[in-house]
């Protein structure tokens, strides 16, 4: 599902992000340990399809593991947001913005937030790799985005008997408070400043 309507500029940007993501997976040397450049990427795409939703994607082992979040992420820890696991996407999709004209998901997509993340998942004090955390049904991440900062947890709830249902919750309050606004009301792309209506045909 590589988007075909990206401009050469968009392709180049995606390529650079992908290269950086690949470099981030190479063993780190101590001089740059802790640098955000070494961390995997996340993206939240605002997808104005038949039903508006936010696609949250985490780079895990070279793919974008994805959830559709109907109400979008919230910075308020008391908001429990349904997150419906969807198919993994290729890294090329990381900074895709544009129109999808046909079929499932047709509508507009903007990069609502993008940045690096840290996997904070632990079990009994033992750090758990992201892929394992995913398989176990609970992953805790610290997002270093522009709209989203701080720790979030995704938990496999299977709510309503649906195997795809997870829950997205903001874990700590402190990191987010400075910039707190109802997150989903910030509609613009963090890459281009565009909103979905800018992508509609004129
Ligand atoms: Mn979507």
Short mmCIF file of C-alpha atoms and ligand atoms in Angstrom, two decimals:
data_model
loop_
_atom_site.label_atom_id
_atom_site.label_comp_id
_atom_site.label_asym_id
_atom_site.label_seq_id
_atom_site.Cartn_x
_atom_site.Cartn_y
_atom_site.Cartn_z
CA UNK A 1 0.00 0.00 0.00
CA UNK A 2 2.63 2.47 -1.08
CA UNK A 3 0.94 5.73 -2.01
CA UNK A 4 1.31 6.53 -5.69
CA UNK A 5 0.39 10.18 -5.67
CA UNK A 6 3.41 11.48 -3.74
CA UNK A 7 5.39 14.27 -5.33
CA UNK A 8 9.14 13.73 -5.90
CA UNK A 9 9.73 16.02 -2.91
CA UNK A 10 7.48 13.90 -0.74
CA UNK A 11 9.22 10.75 -1.90
CA UNK A 12 12.61 12.22 -1.10
CA UNK A 13 11.48 13.25 2.36
CA UNK A 14 10.06 9.79 2.98
CA UNK A 15 13.30 8.25 1.76
CA UNK A 16 15.37 10.41 4.11
CA UNK A 17 13.14 9.56 7.05
CA UNK A 18 13.42 5.91 6.18
CA UNK A 19 17.20 6.11 5.96
CA UNK A 20 17.34 7.78 9.36
CA UNK A 21 15.02 5.12 10.74
CA UNK A 22 17.33 2.41 9.36
CA UNK A 23 20.35 4.10 10.86
CA UNK A 24 18.54 4.27 14.18
CA UNK A 25 18.38 0.49 14.24
CA UNK A 26 22.11 0.06 13.83
CA UNK A 27 24.06 -0.57 17.03
CA UNK A 28 24.65 2.71 18.83
CA UNK A 29 28.10 3.88 19.86
CA UNK A 30 28.46 5.38 23.29
CA UNK A 31 29.23 8.89 22.05
CA UNK A 32 25.71 9.31 20.71
CA UNK A 33 23.83 7.02 23.10
CA UNK A 34 20.59 8.68 24.12
CA UNK A 35 20.35 10.72 20.95
CA UNK A 36 16.86 10.87 19.51
CA UNK A 37 18.39 10.06 16.15
CA UNK A 38 18.76 6.50 17.42
CA UNK A 39 15.12 6.05 18.30
CA UNK A 40 12.39 4.54 16.13
CA UNK A 41 9.71 6.70 14.52
CA UNK A 42 6.02 7.12 15.14
CA UNK A 43 3.40 8.91 13.11
CA UNK A 44 -0.23 9.85 13.64
CA UNK A 45 -2.05 10.47 10.38
CA UNK A 46 -5.40 12.25 10.38
CA UNK A 47 -7.45 10.31 7.89
CA UNK A 48 -10.66 11.96 6.76
CA UNK A 49 -12.29 8.94 5.16
CA UNK A 50 -15.89 7.80 5.44
CA UNK A 51 -15.31 8.05 9.16
CA UNK A 52 -12.72 10.54 10.38
CA UNK A 53 -10.07 8.77 12.42
CA UNK A 54 -6.43 9.00 13.39
CA UNK A 55 -4.01 6.27 12.30
CA UNK A 56 -1.32 5.79 14.92
CA UNK A 57 1.71 3.93 13.65
CA UNK A 58 4.82 2.77 15.52
CA UNK A 59 7.98 1.67 13.74
CA UNK A 60 8.68 -1.82 15.05
CA UNK A 61 11.23 -4.06 13.33
CA UNK A 62 11.08 -2.17 10.06
CA UNK A 63 7.33 -1.84 9.60
CA UNK A 64 4.70 0.60 10.82
CA UNK A 65 2.49 -1.27 13.26
CA UNK A 66 -0.85 0.52 13.05
CA UNK A 67 -4.02 1.30 14.95
CA UNK A 68 -7.02 3.37 13.85
CA UNK A 69 -8.07 5.64 16.72
CA UNK A 70 -11.56 7.04 15.97
CA UNK A 71 -11.41 9.90 18.47
CA UNK A 72 -7.67 10.48 18.18
CA UNK A 73 -5.08 10.46 20.97
CA UNK A 74 -5.81 12.51 24.07
CA UNK A 75 -3.36 14.16 26.42
CA UNK A 76 -5.80 13.62 29.26
CA UNK A 77 -4.96 10.43 31.22
CA UNK A 78 -8.62 9.88 32.06
CA UNK A 79 -9.53 9.47 28.36
CA UNK A 80 -9.52 5.86 27.24
CA UNK A 81 -9.38 5.82 23.48
CA UNK A 82 -10.41 2.84 21.39
CA UNK A 83 -7.56 1.84 19.08
CA UNK A 84 -8.43 -0.66 16.38
CA UNK A 85 -5.41 -2.61 15.18
CA UNK A 86 -5.08 -2.44 11.40
CA UNK A 87 -2.62 -3.91 8.94
CA UNK A 88 1.06 -3.06 9.23
CA UNK A 89 2.18 -0.40 6.75
CA UNK A 90 5.57 -0.09 5.01
CA UNK A 91 8.02 2.54 6.28
CA UNK A 92 7.43 4.47 3.03
CA UNK A 93 4.05 5.45 4.41
CA UNK A 94 5.63 7.30 7.33
CA UNK A 95 5.17 10.85 6.05
CA UNK A 96 2.48 10.27 3.44
CA UNK A 97 0.04 13.11 2.93
CA UNK A 98 -2.45 13.31 0.14
CA UNK A 99 -5.65 12.01 -1.29
CA UNK A 100 -6.59 8.38 -1.63
CA UNK A 101 -9.06 8.39 -4.47
CA UNK A 102 -10.45 4.91 -4.57
CA UNK A 103 -11.46 1.98 -2.48
CA UNK A 104 -11.11 1.30 1.19
CA UNK A 105 -9.87 4.37 3.03
CA UNK A 106 -10.58 6.83 0.22
CA UNK A 107 -10.30 10.38 1.51
CA UNK A 108 -7.53 12.67 2.67
CA UNK A 109 -4.51 11.97 4.86
CA UNK A 110 -2.30 14.47 6.66
CA UNK A 111 0.64 13.89 8.97
CA UNK A 112 -1.00 15.06 12.16
CA UNK A 113 2.08 14.35 14.27
CA UNK A 114 5.41 12.65 13.70
CA UNK A 115 8.54 12.08 15.73
CA UNK A 116 10.62 9.55 17.59
CA UNK A 117 9.51 7.31 20.41
CA UNK A 118 11.08 5.30 23.17
CA UNK A 119 9.80 1.88 24.17
CA UNK A 120 9.32 2.01 27.95
CA UNK A 121 7.69 -1.39 28.35
CA UNK A 122 8.84 -3.41 31.35
CA UNK A 123 7.64 -6.59 32.94
CA UNK A 124 8.77 -7.09 36.50
CA UNK A 125 11.48 -4.49 36.03
CA UNK A 126 12.81 -6.19 32.89
CA UNK A 127 12.82 -4.12 29.69
CA UNK A 128 10.71 -5.77 26.99
CA UNK A 129 11.44 -5.27 23.29
CA UNK A 130 8.67 -3.59 21.31
CA UNK A 131 7.84 -6.65 19.20
CA UNK A 132 7.54 -8.81 22.30
CA UNK A 133 5.45 -6.17 24.07
CA UNK A 134 3.13 -6.13 21.07
CA UNK A 135 2.77 -9.90 21.17
CA UNK A 136 2.06 -9.76 24.90
CA UNK A 137 -0.64 -7.15 24.33
CA UNK A 138 0.78 -4.19 26.22
CA UNK A 139 3.26 -1.60 25.03
CA UNK A 140 4.22 1.61 26.78
CA UNK A 141 5.94 4.31 24.74
CA UNK A 142 7.23 7.81 25.31
CA UNK A 143 6.39 9.96 22.30
CA UNK A 144 8.65 12.81 21.22
CA UNK A 145 6.24 14.50 18.84
CA UNK A 146 5.18 18.09 18.43
CA UNK A 147 1.59 17.62 19.52
CA UNK A 148 2.07 14.43 21.48
CA UNK A 149 4.71 14.23 24.18
CA UNK A 150 5.09 11.92 27.13
CA UNK A 151 4.09 8.38 27.89
CA UNK A 152 1.22 6.50 26.31
CA UNK A 153 0.11 2.91 26.78
CA UNK A 154 -1.54 0.66 24.22
CA UNK A 155 -3.29 -2.34 25.74
CA UNK A 156 -4.93 -5.24 23.95
CA UNK A 157 -8.42 -5.24 25.48
CA UNK A 158 -10.38 -7.30 22.92
CA UNK A 159 -13.28 -5.15 24.04
CA UNK A 160 -16.65 -6.37 22.79
CA UNK A 161 -15.03 -9.64 21.76
CA UNK A 162 -13.19 -7.96 18.88
CA UNK A 163 -9.66 -9.31 18.60
CA UNK A 164 -8.52 -6.06 16.94
CA UNK A 165 -9.54 -3.82 19.83
CA UNK A 166 -6.84 -2.13 21.87
CA UNK A 167 -7.00 0.90 24.17
CA UNK A 168 -4.79 3.98 23.94
CA UNK A 169 -4.28 5.92 27.17
CA UNK A 170 -2.02 8.77 28.21
CA UNK A 171 -0.02 7.45 31.14
CA UNK A 172 1.47 10.41 32.97
CA UNK A 173 0.14 13.92 33.20
CA UNK A 174 3.29 15.90 33.85
CA UNK A 175 4.99 15.92 30.47
CA UNK A 176 1.91 16.90 28.52
CA UNK A 177 0.46 19.62 30.67
CA UNK A 178 2.40 22.56 29.28
CA UNK A 179 0.93 22.22 25.84
CA UNK A 180 -2.40 20.72 26.72
CA UNK A 181 -5.19 21.47 24.36
CA UNK A 182 -7.84 19.03 23.25
CA UNK A 183 -5.40 17.32 20.92
CA UNK A 184 -7.81 16.32 18.18
CA UNK A 185 -8.88 19.94 17.63
CA UNK A 186 -5.44 20.75 16.20
CA UNK A 187 -6.18 19.80 12.66
CA UNK A 188 -3.16 20.86 10.69
CA UNK A 189 -0.26 18.81 9.35
CA UNK A 190 2.94 19.21 11.36
CA UNK A 191 4.90 18.82 8.11
CA UNK A 192 3.10 21.19 5.76
CA UNK A 193 0.51 23.10 7.79
CA UNK A 194 -2.18 21.75 5.51
CA UNK A 195 -5.59 20.58 6.67
CA UNK A 196 -7.60 17.90 4.98
CA UNK A 197 -9.71 20.51 3.23
CA UNK A 198 -6.54 21.79 1.52
CA UNK A 199 -6.28 18.39 -0.11
CA UNK A 200 -9.79 18.34 -1.51
CA UNK A 201 -10.11 18.90 -5.24
CA UNK A 202 -10.81 22.54 -6.12
MN1 LIG B 1 -6.98 5.08 8.11
#
